[in-house]
Short mmCIF file of C-alpha atoms and ligand atoms in Angstrom, two decimals:
data_model
loop_
_atom_site.label_atom_id
_atom_site.label_comp_id
_atom_site.label_asym_id
_atom_site.label_seq_id
_atom_site.Cartn_x
_atom_site.Cartn_y
_atom_site.Cartn_z
CA UNK A 1 95.49 138.24 27.20
CA UNK A 2 98.29 138.40 24.67
CA UNK A 3 101.93 138.84 25.57
CA UNK A 4 103.01 142.34 24.54
CA UNK A 5 106.31 141.86 22.75
CA UNK A 6 107.38 145.37 23.71
CA UNK A 7 107.88 143.89 27.19
CA UNK A 8 110.66 141.82 25.71
CA UNK A 9 112.06 144.76 23.76
CA UNK A 10 112.14 146.94 26.88
CA UNK A 11 113.33 144.26 29.28
CA UNK A 12 116.36 144.93 31.44
CA UNK A 13 117.03 141.30 32.36
CA UNK A 14 115.48 138.26 30.65
CA UNK A 15 115.78 134.68 31.89
CA UNK A 16 115.32 131.77 29.49
CA UNK A 17 114.44 128.61 31.40
CA UNK A 18 114.51 125.59 29.15
CA UNK A 19 113.74 121.89 29.11
CA UNK A 20 113.92 118.95 26.76
CA UNK A 21 111.37 120.44 24.32
CA UNK A 22 114.01 123.03 23.32
CA UNK A 23 116.20 120.29 21.84
CA UNK A 24 113.36 118.13 20.52
CA UNK A 25 113.64 119.56 17.02
CA UNK A 26 117.34 118.75 16.99
CA UNK A 27 116.29 115.11 17.27
CA UNK A 28 117.00 114.72 21.01
CA UNK A 29 114.26 112.79 22.79
CA UNK A 30 112.32 114.46 25.59
CA UNK A 31 111.52 112.60 28.84
CA UNK A 32 107.76 112.58 29.20
CA UNK A 33 106.22 113.03 25.78
CA UNK A 34 103.94 110.11 24.98
CA UNK A 35 105.59 107.50 22.72
CA UNK A 36 108.83 109.41 22.15
CA UNK A 37 109.81 110.34 25.73
CA UNK A 38 112.85 108.57 27.22
CA UNK A 39 110.96 107.67 30.40
CA UNK A 40 108.36 105.92 28.23
CA UNK A 41 111.04 103.41 27.20
CA UNK A 42 113.57 103.39 30.03
CA UNK A 43 113.22 103.01 33.77
CA UNK A 44 114.71 106.05 35.52
CA UNK A 45 115.40 104.00 38.67
CA UNK A 46 117.59 101.60 36.66
CA UNK A 47 119.51 104.32 34.82
CA UNK A 48 119.40 107.67 36.57
CA UNK A 49 120.26 107.00 40.21
CA UNK A 50 123.51 106.45 42.13
CA UNK A 51 122.22 103.03 43.16
CA UNK A 52 121.72 102.08 39.51
CA UNK A 53 125.37 102.99 38.83
CA UNK A 54 126.52 100.91 41.81
CA UNK A 55 124.44 97.95 40.59
CA UNK A 56 125.50 98.06 36.97
CA UNK A 57 128.01 100.80 36.05
CA UNK A 58 128.41 99.56 32.46
CA UNK A 59 124.66 99.67 31.82
CA UNK A 60 124.35 103.22 33.14
CA UNK A 61 127.54 104.47 31.47
CA UNK A 62 126.52 102.91 28.14
CA UNK A 63 123.11 104.56 28.27
CA UNK A 64 124.61 108.00 28.84
CA UNK A 65 127.24 107.39 26.13
CA UNK A 66 124.41 106.49 23.77
CA UNK A 67 122.72 109.77 24.65
CA UNK A 68 126.04 111.66 24.30
CA UNK A 69 126.46 110.17 20.83
CA UNK A 70 122.98 111.39 19.86
CA UNK A 71 123.83 114.91 21.01
CA UNK A 72 127.23 114.77 19.29
CA UNK A 73 125.50 113.98 15.99
CA UNK A 74 122.79 116.63 16.50
CA UNK A 75 122.82 120.30 15.56
CA UNK A 76 121.35 123.30 17.39
CA UNK A 77 117.95 124.29 16.02
CA UNK A 78 116.32 127.66 15.35
CA UNK A 79 115.19 127.96 18.99
CA UNK A 80 118.76 127.58 20.34
CA UNK A 81 119.93 130.14 17.79
CA UNK A 82 117.12 132.56 18.71
CA UNK A 83 118.23 132.43 22.35
CA UNK A 84 121.81 133.25 21.32
CA UNK A 85 120.46 136.16 19.25
CA UNK A 86 118.33 137.41 22.16
CA UNK A 87 121.51 137.82 24.22
CA UNK A 88 122.62 140.49 21.73
CA UNK A 89 119.28 142.34 21.77
CA UNK A 90 118.81 143.08 25.48
CA UNK A 91 121.02 144.37 28.30
CA UNK A 92 121.13 141.08 30.23
CA UNK A 93 120.17 137.49 29.47
CA UNK A 94 120.55 134.55 31.83
CA UNK A 95 120.12 131.13 30.27
CA UNK A 96 119.06 128.42 32.70
CA UNK A 97 118.54 124.91 31.36
CA UNK A 98 117.59 121.50 32.64
CA UNK A 99 119.13 120.00 29.51
CA UNK A 100 122.37 118.06 29.70
CA UNK A 101 123.29 118.66 26.04
CA UNK A 102 125.57 121.42 24.73
CA UNK A 103 123.34 122.66 21.92
CA UNK A 104 122.81 126.09 23.49
CA UNK A 105 126.58 126.59 23.71
CA UNK A 106 127.03 125.35 20.14
CA UNK A 107 124.43 127.91 19.04
CA UNK A 108 126.55 130.65 20.62
CA UNK A 109 125.18 131.02 24.15
CA UNK A 110 127.71 131.58 26.91
CA UNK A 111 127.54 131.03 30.68
CA UNK A 112 124.62 128.60 30.41
CA UNK A 113 123.46 127.47 33.86
CA UNK A 114 123.03 123.69 33.62
CA UNK A 115 120.80 122.83 36.57
CA UNK A 116 120.95 119.10 35.86
CA UNK A 117 124.62 118.95 34.87
CA UNK A 118 126.05 118.06 31.53
CA UNK A 119 126.83 114.95 29.47
CA UNK A 120 130.17 116.53 28.64
CA UNK A 121 131.51 116.86 32.20
CA UNK A 122 131.85 113.42 33.80
CA UNK A 123 133.54 112.96 37.16
CA UNK A 124 134.88 110.22 39.38
CA UNK A 125 132.17 108.37 41.31
CA UNK A 126 134.67 107.82 44.17
CA UNK A 127 136.67 111.05 44.54
CA UNK A 128 134.48 113.45 42.48
CA UNK A 129 137.44 114.80 40.48
CA UNK A 130 136.43 115.83 37.01
CA UNK A 131 137.36 113.58 34.11
CA UNK A 132 138.13 114.90 30.68
CA UNK A 133 136.95 113.02 27.63
CA UNK A 134 139.86 114.65 25.82
CA UNK A 135 139.55 113.88 22.15
CA UNK A 136 137.33 110.84 22.84
CA UNK A 137 134.30 111.02 20.65
CA UNK A 138 131.31 108.95 21.61
CA UNK A 139 131.56 107.05 18.34
CA UNK A 140 131.60 103.60 19.88
CA UNK A 141 128.44 104.23 21.86
CA UNK A 142 125.56 102.37 20.33
CA UNK A 143 122.17 101.52 21.70
CA UNK A 144 122.33 98.14 23.41
CA UNK A 145 126.15 97.93 23.58
CA UNK A 146 127.79 97.74 27.03
CA UNK A 147 130.72 100.05 27.58
CA UNK A 148 132.67 99.97 30.86
CA UNK A 149 133.09 103.43 32.42
CA UNK A 150 136.61 104.83 32.18
CA UNK A 151 138.77 104.95 35.33
CA UNK A 152 139.72 108.09 37.25
CA UNK A 153 143.30 109.13 36.49
CA UNK A 154 143.86 109.99 40.18
CA UNK A 155 142.22 107.24 42.24
CA UNK A 156 141.25 104.62 39.66
CA UNK A 157 137.60 104.97 40.69
CA UNK A 158 134.88 104.52 38.11
CA UNK A 159 133.90 107.63 36.16
CA UNK A 160 130.22 108.57 36.24
CA UNK A 161 128.21 110.86 33.96
CA UNK A 162 128.25 114.52 35.03
CA UNK A 163 124.49 114.73 35.34
CA UNK A 164 122.21 115.12 38.34
CA UNK A 165 120.52 111.84 39.18
CA UNK A 166 117.24 111.36 41.02
CA UNK A 167 117.81 111.82 44.73
CA UNK A 168 120.84 114.11 44.23
CA UNK A 169 121.11 117.83 44.89
CA UNK A 170 121.53 120.35 42.12
CA UNK A 171 124.99 121.96 41.85
CA UNK A 172 124.86 124.58 44.57
CA UNK A 173 126.51 127.50 42.76
CA UNK A 174 124.45 126.94 39.60
CA UNK A 175 121.23 126.80 41.61
CA UNK A 176 122.07 130.01 43.52
CA UNK A 177 122.81 131.89 40.30
CA UNK A 178 119.56 130.64 38.72
CA UNK A 179 117.50 131.69 41.76
CA UNK A 180 119.09 135.10 41.88
CA UNK A 181 118.43 135.62 38.14
CA UNK A 182 114.80 134.48 38.53
CA UNK A 183 114.30 137.00 41.33
CA UNK A 184 115.90 139.81 39.35
CA UNK A 185 114.46 139.39 35.85
CA UNK A 186 111.56 141.29 34.34
CA UNK A 187 110.67 138.64 31.72
CA UNK A 188 111.14 134.87 31.95
CA UNK A 189 110.66 132.66 28.89
CA UNK A 190 109.98 129.07 29.91
CA UNK A 191 110.70 126.93 26.85
CA UNK A 192 109.80 123.28 26.27
CA UNK A 193 109.53 121.99 29.81
CA UNK A 194 106.84 120.03 31.62
CA UNK A 195 108.00 121.82 34.82
CA UNK A 196 107.39 118.67 36.84
CA UNK A 197 110.83 118.17 38.32
CA UNK A 198 111.68 119.97 41.53
CA UNK A 199 113.41 122.16 42.49
CA UNK A 200 114.03 123.34 38.90
CA UNK A 201 110.31 123.91 38.35
CA UNK A 202 110.41 126.61 41.04
CA UNK A 203 112.44 128.95 38.81
CA UNK A 204 109.51 130.29 36.73
CA UNK A 205 107.33 130.46 39.85
CA UNK A 206 109.96 132.55 41.64
CA UNK A 207 110.13 134.97 38.71
CA UNK A 208 106.35 135.26 38.67
CA UNK A 209 106.16 135.88 42.42
CA UNK A 210 108.83 138.53 42.08
CA UNK A 211 106.71 140.47 39.56
CA UNK A 212 108.19 139.28 36.24
CA UNK A 213 106.16 138.43 33.17
CA UNK A 214 106.38 134.70 32.48
CA UNK A 215 105.83 133.32 28.97
CA UNK A 216 105.44 129.56 28.50
CA UNK A 217 106.42 128.28 25.06
CA UNK A 218 105.30 124.69 24.63
CA UNK A 219 103.56 122.31 22.25
CA UNK A 220 100.87 122.03 24.89
CA UNK A 221 98.89 125.08 26.08
CA UNK A 222 99.81 126.02 29.63
CA UNK A 223 97.15 126.93 32.20
CA UNK A 224 98.00 130.47 33.21
CA UNK A 225 96.95 132.39 36.28
CA UNK A 226 96.84 136.17 36.50
CA UNK A 227 97.76 138.82 33.98
CA UNK A 228 101.53 138.37 34.05
CA UNK A 229 101.58 134.78 32.80
CA UNK A 230 101.20 133.85 29.13
CA UNK A 231 101.11 130.72 27.03
CA UNK A 232 102.42 130.59 23.45
CA UNK A 233 101.55 127.25 21.92
CA UNK A 234 103.72 125.69 19.22
CA UNK A 235 107.17 124.38 18.44
CA UNK A 236 109.95 126.29 20.16
CA UNK A 237 111.88 126.49 16.87
CA UNK A 238 108.98 128.39 15.33
CA UNK A 239 107.62 130.38 18.27
CA UNK A 240 110.92 131.78 19.57
CA UNK A 241 112.23 133.18 16.25
CA UNK A 242 108.78 134.69 15.61
CA UNK A 243 108.74 136.30 19.04
CA UNK A 244 112.16 137.83 18.40
CA UNK A 245 111.09 139.05 14.98
CA UNK A 246 108.05 140.75 16.51
CA UNK A 247 110.04 142.31 19.34
CA UNK A 248 113.22 143.36 17.52
CA UNK A 249 112.75 142.70 13.81
P1 OAD B 301 109.84 116.68 29.70
O1 OAD B 301 110.00 115.55 28.74
O2 OAD B 301 109.24 116.37 31.04
O3 OAD B 301 108.94 117.81 29.03
C1 OAD B 301 109.19 118.25 27.72
C2 OAD B 301 108.20 119.36 27.41
O4 OAD B 301 108.53 119.90 26.15
C3 OAD B 301 106.74 118.89 27.33
O5 OAD B 301 105.95 119.82 28.09
C4 OAD B 301 106.41 118.97 25.84
O6 OAD B 301 105.06 119.35 25.61
C5 OAD B 301 107.35 120.06 25.39
N1 OAD B 301 107.78 119.95 23.98
C6 OAD B 301 108.10 118.85 23.27
N2 OAD B 301 108.53 119.18 22.05
C7 OAD B 301 108.50 120.53 21.96
C8 OAD B 301 108.81 121.49 20.95
N3 OAD B 301 109.30 121.12 19.76
N4 OAD B 301 108.65 122.79 21.24
C9 OAD B 301 108.17 123.20 22.44
N5 OAD B 301 107.85 122.35 23.44
C10 OAD B 301 108.01 121.04 23.21
O7 OAD B 301 111.26 117.37 29.83
P2 OAD B 301 111.79 118.39 30.96
O8 OAD B 301 110.71 119.30 31.40
O9 OAD B 301 113.05 118.97 30.45
O10 OAD B 301 115.94 115.44 34.74
O11 OAD B 301 112.12 117.38 32.13
C11 OAD B 301 112.72 117.87 33.29
C12 OAD B 301 113.70 116.87 33.84
O12 OAD B 301 113.08 115.57 33.96
C13 OAD B 301 114.89 116.59 32.96
O13 OAD B 301 115.92 117.56 33.09
C14 OAD B 301 115.35 115.25 33.45
C15 OAD B 301 114.03 114.54 33.55
O14 OAD B 301 113.96 113.50 34.48
C16 OAD B 301 117.00 114.72 35.13
O15 OAD B 301 117.50 113.86 34.41
C17 OAD B 301 117.50 115.07 36.47
#
């Protein structure tokens, strides 16, 4: 069955739940896509765990600075911009993302719920106080170059990236807001995610269980169950603007 775009036009509260595929067309690598995915080339256990940071803080910090530099040089794409436009078309939009980049914000979205944290908000590994990059631009970060993490201005502890690592909990307040939006929305657009990482992957399922229509937008067709779940196959930067055009154009 086809998704009736009037559902989007008439929606009271829409949730956009996004993953790495949303930023793929801005040149930011996804995690699990064959050949191009980060986890095809890098070992998550050596880079994305607290133990990895304890073992080799410079390696971990350098890898995240390299990623921050990529994001810094990237631009939001048509899918990020469509989400910012959607906010102006409907009474309420909640944007939930697993992405650690700031491309949604740079496209004009506000109050984005970053379930997996953000490259732009590092904190002290020892005392957890936030650290500000200030005017530091990640210009010196280059693939393969080791950069020591900066030191906390309060306790001199090592500063860690502000992202959620494997084995860590999601930020509590962000998670609660995302769950409450998923349970309240009438349409959820799940954009560019493999929905393999828990608990984030529960967000679309919660919306579905609560009676919302759930639309998956992905390069790969999604297996859908029931008449409230839909799969739109294609690039997010093409599918999302087209969806908006059909609903509001
Ligand atoms: P994945 O790399 O697991 O999945 C990316 C999804 O985007 C795949 O389903 C692709 O088919 C799809 N995709 C790729 N390019 C696309 C495009 N242009 N348009 C639409 N879809 C596209 O990334 P996530 O689902 O975001 O967690 O991964 C979830 C979490 O796993 C990440 O937040 C990260 C990772 O480990 C942490 O670091 C905690």
